[in-house]
mmCIF file of C-alpha atoms and ligand atoms in Angstrom:
data_model
loop_
_atom_site.group_PDB
_atom_site.id
_atom_site.type_symbol
_atom_site.label_atom_id
_atom_site.label_comp_id
_atom_site.label_asym_id
_atom_site.label_seq_id
_atom_site.Cartn_x
_atom_site.Cartn_y
_atom_site.Cartn_z
ATOM 1 C CA MET X 1 -7.520 -16.605 -9.915
ATOM 2 C CA ASN X 2 -7.649 -19.531 -7.493
ATOM 3 C CA LYS X 3 -9.902 -18.383 -4.649
ATOM 4 C CA LEU X 4 -9.140 -21.318 -2.364
ATOM 5 C CA GLU X 5 -5.376 -20.660 -2.661
ATOM 6 C CA LEU X 6 -5.954 -16.978 -1.906
ATOM 7 C CA GLU X 7 -7.906 -17.847 1.234
ATOM 8 C CA LYS X 8 -5.068 -20.150 2.363
ATOM 9 C CA ILE X 9 -2.512 -17.380 1.797
ATOM 10 C CA LYS X 10 -4.636 -14.994 3.857
ATOM 11 C CA GLN X 11 -5.046 -17.472 6.735
ATOM 12 C CA LYS X 12 -1.327 -18.273 6.854
ATOM 13 C CA ALA X 13 -0.430 -14.557 6.858
ATOM 14 C CA LEU X 14 -2.833 -13.964 9.755
ATOM 15 C CA GLU X 15 -1.356 -16.936 11.664
ATOM 16 C CA ASP X 16 2.143 -15.532 11.082
ATOM 17 C CA HIS X 17 1.024 -12.099 12.359
ATOM 18 C CA ILE X 18 1.789 -10.396 9.078
ATOM 19 C CA PRO X 19 -0.179 -7.126 8.936
ATOM 20 C CA ILE X 20 -2.076 -7.762 5.685
ATOM 21 C CA ILE X 21 -4.774 -5.416 4.459
ATOM 22 C CA MET X 22 -8.000 -5.647 6.449
ATOM 23 C CA ASP X 23 -11.209 -6.789 4.738
ATOM 24 C CA ASP X 24 -13.061 -3.477 5.077
ATOM 25 C CA THR X 25 -10.048 -1.538 3.721
ATOM 26 C CA LEU X 26 -9.751 -3.913 0.782
ATOM 27 C CA GLU X 27 -13.452 -3.525 0.069
ATOM 28 C CA VAL X 28 -13.128 0.266 -0.177
ATOM 29 C CA ILE X 29 -10.047 0.139 -2.431
ATOM 30 C CA ALA X 30 -11.617 -2.553 -4.623
ATOM 31 C CA LYS X 31 -14.565 -0.244 -5.351
ATOM 32 C CA TYR X 32 -12.189 2.392 -6.721
ATOM 33 C CA LEU X 33 -10.129 -0.131 -8.672
ATOM 34 C CA LYS X 34 -13.215 -1.632 -10.312
ATOM 35 C CA GLU X 35 -14.024 1.771 -11.714
ATOM 36 C CA LEU X 36 -10.473 2.835 -12.609
ATOM 37 C CA LYS X 37 -9.311 -0.452 -14.210
ATOM 38 C CA PRO X 38 -5.706 0.701 -13.618
ATOM 39 C CA LYS X 39 -2.951 -0.102 -16.103
ATOM 40 C CA ARG X 40 -0.223 0.322 -13.527
ATOM 41 C CA ILE X 41 -0.277 0.160 -9.719
ATOM 42 C CA LEU X 42 2.617 0.886 -7.377
ATOM 43 C CA GLU X 43 2.575 -0.787 -3.971
ATOM 44 C CA ILE X 44 5.027 0.084 -1.203
ATOM 45 C CA GLY X 45 5.132 -2.873 1.224
ATOM 46 C CA THR X 46 4.454 -6.272 -0.407
ATOM 47 C CA ALA X 47 4.781 -8.487 2.680
ATOM 48 C CA VAL X 48 3.716 -11.938 1.375
ATOM 49 C CA GLY X 49 1.865 -10.571 -1.640
ATOM 50 C CA TYR X 50 -1.683 -10.769 -0.300
ATOM 51 C CA SER X 51 -2.871 -7.238 -1.162
ATOM 52 C CA ALA X 52 -1.055 -7.237 -4.524
ATOM 53 C CA ILE X 53 -2.762 -10.512 -5.447
ATOM 54 C CA CYS X 54 -6.138 -9.082 -4.430
ATOM 55 C CA PHE X 55 -5.566 -5.902 -6.450
ATOM 56 C CA SER X 56 -4.382 -7.820 -9.537
ATOM 57 C CA LYS X 57 -7.956 -8.934 -10.169
ATOM 58 C CA TYR X 58 -8.955 -5.338 -10.957
ATOM 59 C CA LEU X 59 -6.141 -4.414 -13.347
ATOM 60 C CA GLY X 60 -7.041 -3.231 -16.816
ATOM 61 C CA LYS X 61 -5.883 -5.180 -19.888
ATOM 62 C CA ASN X 62 -2.135 -5.958 -19.677
ATOM 63 C CA GLY X 63 -2.009 -4.112 -16.355
ATOM 64 C CA ILE X 64 0.955 -4.466 -14.020
ATOM 65 C CA ILE X 65 1.581 -4.033 -10.299
ATOM 66 C CA ASP X 66 5.059 -2.961 -9.192
ATOM 67 C CA THR X 67 5.513 -3.744 -5.507
ATOM 68 C CA ILE X 68 8.442 -3.135 -3.151
ATOM 69 C CA GLU X 69 9.529 -5.236 -0.141
ATOM 70 C CA ARG X 70 12.744 -5.111 1.888
ATOM 71 C CA ASP X 71 12.325 -8.311 3.941
ATOM 72 C CA LEU X 72 13.837 -10.979 1.716
ATOM 73 C CA GLU X 73 12.084 -13.895 3.427
ATOM 74 C CA ARG X 74 8.761 -12.208 2.747
ATOM 75 C CA VAL X 75 9.800 -11.553 -0.858
ATOM 76 C CA GLN X 76 10.438 -15.281 -1.227
ATOM 77 C CA GLU X 77 7.049 -16.170 0.215
ATOM 78 C CA ALA X 78 5.343 -13.504 -1.898
ATOM 79 C CA LYS X 79 6.869 -15.003 -5.056
ATOM 80 C CA GLU X 80 5.608 -18.463 -4.108
ATOM 81 C CA ASN X 81 2.142 -17.123 -3.317
ATOM 82 C CA ILE X 82 1.921 -15.173 -6.573
ATOM 83 C CA LYS X 83 2.851 -18.323 -8.461
ATOM 84 C CA LYS X 84 0.314 -20.470 -6.598
ATOM 85 C CA VAL X 85 -2.476 -18.102 -7.592
ATOM 86 C CA GLY X 86 -1.158 -17.838 -11.157
ATOM 87 C CA VAL X 87 -0.680 -14.068 -11.442
ATOM 88 C CA GLU X 88 3.100 -14.014 -12.052
ATOM 89 C CA GLU X 89 2.765 -12.007 -15.252
ATOM 90 C CA LYS X 90 0.858 -9.238 -13.428
ATOM 91 C CA ILE X 91 3.058 -8.609 -10.386
ATOM 92 C CA ASN X 92 6.630 -7.393 -10.429
ATOM 93 C CA ILE X 93 8.487 -7.372 -7.092
ATOM 94 C CA TYR X 94 11.348 -4.986 -6.348
ATOM 95 C CA GLU X 95 13.504 -6.403 -3.558
ATOM 96 C CA GLY X 96 14.985 -3.815 -1.237
ATOM 97 C CA ASP X 97 14.304 -0.657 0.712
ATOM 98 C CA ALA X 98 11.678 1.560 -0.887
ATOM 99 C CA VAL X 99 13.653 4.604 0.250
ATOM 100 C CA GLU X 100 16.400 3.523 -2.170
ATOM 101 C CA ILE X 101 14.243 1.966 -4.889
ATOM 102 C CA LEU X 102 11.587 4.670 -5.346
ATOM 103 C CA PRO X 103 13.994 7.370 -6.621
ATOM 104 C CA THR X 104 15.180 4.927 -9.329
ATOM 105 C CA LEU X 105 11.655 4.362 -10.717
ATOM 106 C CA ASN X 106 10.402 6.397 -13.637
ATOM 107 C CA GLU X 107 7.028 4.853 -14.414
ATOM 108 C CA LYS X 108 3.710 6.675 -14.281
ATOM 109 C CA TYR X 109 1.063 5.087 -12.061
ATOM 110 C CA ASP X 110 -2.731 5.231 -11.979
ATOM 111 C CA VAL X 111 -2.794 4.075 -8.372
ATOM 112 C CA VAL X 112 -0.305 3.971 -5.498
ATOM 113 C CA PHE X 113 -0.847 1.967 -2.304
ATOM 114 C CA ILE X 114 1.414 3.031 0.567
ATOM 115 C CA ASP X 115 1.611 0.313 3.234
ATOM 116 C CA ALA X 116 5.136 0.224 4.734
ATOM 117 C CA ALA X 117 7.258 2.005 7.391
ATOM 118 C CA LYS X 118 5.088 4.750 8.903
ATOM 119 C CA GLY X 119 8.069 6.975 9.625
ATOM 120 C CA LYS X 120 8.715 7.181 5.879
ATOM 121 C CA TYR X 121 5.194 8.137 4.756
ATOM 122 C CA PRO X 122 6.083 11.774 3.873
ATOM 123 C CA PHE X 123 8.939 10.540 1.679
ATOM 124 C CA PHE X 124 6.746 7.848 0.091
ATOM 125 C CA LEU X 125 4.160 10.545 -0.612
ATOM 126 C CA LYS X 126 6.673 12.826 -2.296
ATOM 127 C CA GLU X 127 7.825 10.000 -4.573
ATOM 128 C CA SER X 128 4.228 8.929 -5.253
ATOM 129 C CA ILE X 129 3.231 12.451 -6.272
ATOM 130 C CA ARG X 130 6.211 12.501 -8.648
ATOM 131 C CA MET X 131 4.977 9.324 -10.387
ATOM 132 C CA ILE X 132 1.177 9.513 -10.171
ATOM 133 C CA LYS X 133 -0.786 10.195 -13.363
ATOM 134 C CA PRO X 134 -3.290 13.061 -13.498
ATOM 135 C CA ASN X 135 -6.574 11.832 -11.947
ATOM 136 C CA GLY X 136 -4.681 9.041 -10.201
ATOM 137 C CA ILE X 137 -5.295 7.988 -6.597
ATOM 138 C CA ILE X 138 -2.828 7.529 -3.749
ATOM 139 C CA PHE X 139 -4.062 5.288 -0.923
ATOM 140 C CA ALA X 140 -2.237 5.218 2.425
ATOM 141 C CA ASP X 141 -3.044 2.409 4.860
ATOM 142 C CA ASN X 142 -2.648 2.637 8.656
ATOM 143 C CA ILE X 143 -2.940 6.417 8.475
ATOM 144 C CA LEU X 144 -4.716 6.648 11.851
ATOM 145 C CA TYR X 145 -2.371 4.122 13.512
ATOM 146 C CA LYS X 146 -4.637 2.629 16.185
ATOM 147 C CA GLY X 147 -6.078 6.055 16.890
ATOM 148 C CA TYR X 148 -2.724 7.518 18.053
ATOM 149 C CA VAL X 149 -2.619 10.004 15.178
ATOM 150 C CA MET X 150 -5.836 11.775 16.222
ATOM 151 C CA SER X 151 -5.215 11.657 19.992
ATOM 152 C CA ASP X 152 -2.621 13.264 22.263
ATOM 153 C CA TYR X 153 -1.251 9.801 23.027
ATOM 154 C CA ASN X 154 2.471 10.150 22.636
ATOM 155 C CA LYS X 155 4.450 7.141 23.794
ATOM 156 C CA HIS X 156 8.102 7.326 22.916
ATOM 157 C CA LYS X 157 7.984 4.163 20.822
ATOM 158 C CA GLN X 158 5.349 5.514 18.421
ATOM 159 C CA ARG X 159 6.368 9.156 18.454
ATOM 160 C CA THR X 160 8.278 9.249 15.151
ATOM 161 C CA ALA X 161 5.610 7.247 13.332
ATOM 162 C CA VAL X 162 2.824 9.472 14.649
ATOM 163 C CA ARG X 163 4.696 12.669 13.751
ATOM 164 C CA ASN X 164 5.279 11.454 10.203
ATOM 165 C CA LEU X 165 1.710 10.241 9.717
ATOM 166 C CA ARG X 166 0.468 13.670 10.849
ATOM 167 C CA GLU X 167 2.871 15.297 8.393
ATOM 168 C CA TYR X 168 1.458 13.084 5.622
ATOM 169 C CA ILE X 169 -2.107 14.112 6.491
ATOM 170 C CA LYS X 170 -1.113 17.769 6.602
ATOM 171 C CA GLU X 171 0.435 17.595 3.127
ATOM 172 C CA VAL X 172 -2.457 15.739 1.451
ATOM 173 C CA THR X 173 -5.074 18.012 3.005
ATOM 174 C CA GLN X 174 -3.261 21.309 2.337
ATOM 175 C CA ASN X 175 -1.827 20.686 -1.140
ATOM 176 C CA PRO X 176 -4.241 22.439 -3.550
ATOM 177 C CA ASN X 177 -3.686 19.773 -6.223
ATOM 178 C CA ILE X 178 -4.791 16.948 -3.953
ATOM 179 C CA GLN X 179 -8.253 16.114 -2.680
ATOM 180 C CA THR X 180 -8.247 13.845 0.343
ATOM 181 C CA GLU X 181 -10.670 11.793 2.341
ATOM 182 C CA ILE X 182 -9.674 9.911 5.483
ATOM 183 C CA LEU X 183 -11.756 6.862 6.374
ATOM 184 C CA GLU X 184 -11.869 5.028 9.678
ATOM 185 C CA VAL X 185 -11.823 1.619 7.995
ATOM 186 C CA GLY X 186 -9.266 -0.865 9.265
ATOM 187 C CA ASP X 187 -6.367 1.076 10.764
ATOM 188 C CA GLY X 188 -7.321 4.238 8.856
ATOM 189 C CA LEU X 189 -7.171 4.797 5.102
ATOM 190 C CA ALA X 190 -6.265 8.061 3.341
ATOM 191 C CA ILE X 191 -7.641 8.355 -0.192
ATOM 192 C CA SER X 192 -6.025 11.172 -2.145
ATOM 193 C CA LYS X 193 -7.171 12.111 -5.639
ATOM 194 C CA ILE X 194 -4.608 13.983 -7.688
ATOM 195 C CA LYS X 195 -5.769 16.771 -9.989
HETATM 196 N N1 LIG D 1 0.579 -4.698 1.675
HETATM 197 C C1 LIG D 1 0.679 -5.953 2.396
HETATM 198 C C2 LIG D 1 1.119 -5.767 3.841
HETATM 199 C C3 LIG D 1 2.383 -4.975 3.993
HETATM 200 S S1 LIG D 1 2.988 -5.020 5.665
HETATM 201 C C4 LIG D 1 -0.692 -6.633 2.388
HETATM 202 O O1 LIG D 1 -1.664 -5.949 2.686
HETATM 203 O O2 LIG D 1 -0.774 -7.822 2.086
HETATM 204 C C5 LIG D 1 4.294 -3.884 5.503
HETATM 205 C C6 LIG D 1 5.506 -4.435 4.783
HETATM 206 O O3 LIG D 1 6.322 -3.329 4.426
HETATM 207 C C7 LIG D 1 6.376 -5.347 5.636
HETATM 208 O O4 LIG D 1 6.504 -6.596 5.004
HETATM 209 C C8 LIG D 1 7.732 -4.626 5.723
HETATM 210 O O5 LIG D 1 8.844 -5.493 5.657
HETATM 211 C C9 LIG D 1 7.675 -3.713 4.499
HETATM 212 N N2 LIG D 1 8.463 -2.480 4.611
HETATM 213 C C10 LIG D 1 8.479 -1.611 5.649
HETATM 214 N N3 LIG D 1 9.284 -0.576 5.373
HETATM 215 C C11 LIG D 1 9.792 -0.776 4.126
HETATM 216 C C12 LIG D 1 10.688 -0.066 3.290
HETATM 217 N N4 LIG D 1 11.245 1.073 3.695
HETATM 218 N N5 LIG D 1 10.984 -0.569 2.084
HETATM 219 C C13 LIG D 1 10.428 -1.759 1.670
HETATM 220 N N6 LIG D 1 9.580 -2.465 2.419
HETATM 221 C C14 LIG D 1 9.258 -2.000 3.629
HETATM 222 MG MG1 LIG D 2 -1.350 -1.911 6.413
#
């Protein structure tokens, strides 16, 4: 892995205001990945490939990341970035809306990273639970959404996102087969272990 290239990719994404994974969030997930050495990771929300590239370092032997992105310009940039860093054989991009793509997938995953449209988190969760392996982990980024989720703040613009994020939290905390921790790192990270 070319560290200098990775740093350039990160800086350009930040300049372009692309909401890439925050350092403290990445640090937490990396700790889990180091231990799990996952064979297969599913990511929902590739953007320009930054988080997928970072995760690829922790894959087990012959491990693969499947990642989904609907913005075709970002898909293009992600492909270029993945090539620059030399991890093409580890990352497979699905181009299109995850709402349509997820139901067509039939893999089993050790890890899922949900990092796309907040209003779709309950649906992404349902599909992730369908495909997660026993003892797998589902991470959901931006789960506290700037603090809106835990406050009574209720601006019209964020209302649907907030409602769906709360529904996600309710499901992962009440489902008896799921054990969840919510951390205040970055924009909030839910870590759900599946029994
Ligand atoms: N995981 C990336 C950042 C993802 S930003 C990183 O940390 O580097 C969220 C991305 O999800 C955006 O690029 C957006 O276009 C994409 N997205 C949002 N909703 C989506 C959907 N329904 N299907 C596919 N991609 C989606
Ligand atoms: Mg995010």
